[in-house]
C-alpha cells in the first residue's frame, strides 16, 4: 500500500538526521564524501537517493541502505501514480 504523498527522502534526511545533530550541509557533505552541491540537491528535492548514496547514508547514520531506497521508491511511485490516467496503455490478456 502506498503512503499518501510521502515526503522526499531529502526532507527526511534534513529533519531526522542533519538538524538533530546540528550539521550544516557543508559538514554533512564532507562526512558523506560528496560535494555540497550533490547533498544540497537531495535536501532540496532536486535529486534522488541513488544506491551509492543510500550506502553512504547507512554508514554515516547507522541506518539501512534499503530504508533510504524504499523512501525514494515510495516517493517516486506516488508521484508517478498521480499521472496514471494520462498513460496510454492497453491491457493485455491471454488469447
Coordinates of C-alpha atoms in Angstrom, one line a residue:
X1 CA 0.0 0.0 0.0
X2 CA 1.3 3.4 -1.0
X3 CA 1.8 6.1 1.6
X4 CA -0.3 9.2 0.8
X5 CA 2.1 11.9 -0.6
X6 CA 5.3 10.6 1.1
X7 CA 8.0 13.2 1.8
X8 CA 11.1 13.3 -0.4
X9 CA 13.9 11.4 1.3
X10 CA 15.9 14.7 1.3
X11 CA 13.3 16.2 3.6
X12 CA 13.6 13.2 6.0
X13 CA 17.4 13.4 5.8
X14 CA 17.3 17.1 6.8
X15 CA 14.7 16.8 9.6
X16 CA 15.7 13.5 11.2
X17 CA 19.5 13.3 10.6
X18 CA 21.1 16.7 9.9
X19 CA 19.1 19.0 12.1
X20 CA 19.1 16.9 15.3
X21 CA 22.9 16.7 15.0
X22 CA 23.3 20.4 14.2
X23 CA 25.1 19.5 11.0
X24 CA 25.4 22.1 8.2
X25 CA 25.1 21.0 4.6
X26 CA 28.8 21.5 4.2
X27 CA 29.8 19.4 7.2
X28 CA 27.4 16.6 6.3
X29 CA 28.6 16.6 2.6
X30 CA 32.2 16.3 3.8
X31 CA 31.4 13.5 6.2
X32 CA 29.5 11.7 3.4
X33 CA 32.3 12.2 0.9
X34 CA 30.2 14.1 -1.6
X35 CA 30.0 17.6 -2.8
X36 CA 27.9 20.2 -1.1
X37 CA 26.1 20.7 -4.4
X38 CA 25.2 17.0 -4.5
X39 CA 23.8 16.9 -1.0
X40 CA 22.0 20.2 -1.4
X41 CA 20.2 18.9 -4.5
X42 CA 19.0 15.9 -2.5
X43 CA 17.9 18.0 0.5
X44 CA 16.0 20.4 -1.8
X45 CA 14.2 17.5 -3.6
X46 CA 16.0 18.2 -6.9
X47 CA 17.8 14.8 -6.9
X48 CA 17.0 11.4 -5.6
X49 CA 18.8 8.9 -3.4
X50 CA 21.0 6.6 -5.5
X51 CA 22.1 3.2 -4.3
X52 CA 25.5 4.5 -3.6
X53 CA 24.2 7.5 -1.6
X54 CA 21.9 5.1 0.3
X55 CA 25.0 3.1 1.3
X56 CA 26.8 6.4 2.3
X57 CA 23.8 7.4 4.4
X58 CA 23.5 4.0 6.0
X59 CA 27.2 4.1 7.1
X60 CA 27.0 7.7 8.4
X61 CA 23.7 7.5 10.3
X62 CA 23.7 3.8 11.2
X63 CA 20.6 3.1 9.2
X64 CA 20.0 0.6 6.4
X65 CA 20.6 1.4 2.7
X66 CA 17.3 -0.3 1.9
X67 CA 15.3 2.1 4.1
X68 CA 16.7 5.1 2.0
X69 CA 16.0 3.3 -1.3
X70 CA 12.5 2.4 -0.1
X71 CA 11.7 6.0 0.8
X72 CA 12.9 7.1 -2.7
X73 CA 10.9 4.4 -4.4
X74 CA 7.7 5.3 -2.4
X75 CA 8.2 9.0 -3.3
X76 CA 8.7 8.3 -7.0
X77 CA 5.9 5.8 -7.3
X78 CA 3.3 8.0 -5.5
X79 CA 4.2 10.9 -7.9
X80 CA 4.0 8.6 -10.9
X81 CA 0.6 7.3 -9.8
X82 CA -0.7 10.8 -9.9
X83 CA -0.4 10.6 -13.7
X84 CA -1.7 7.1 -14.2
X85 CA -4.8 8.2 -16.2
X86 CA -2.5 10.1 -18.6
X87 CA -0.7 6.9 -19.6
X88 CA -1.8 5.4 -22.9
X89 CA -1.5 1.7 -22.1
X90 CA -3.7 -1.2 -23.4
X91 CA -4.5 -4.0 -21.0
X92 CA -3.0 -7.3 -22.3
X93 CA -5.0 -10.6 -21.9
X94 CA -4.3 -14.2 -22.9
X95 CA -5.7 -15.2 -26.3

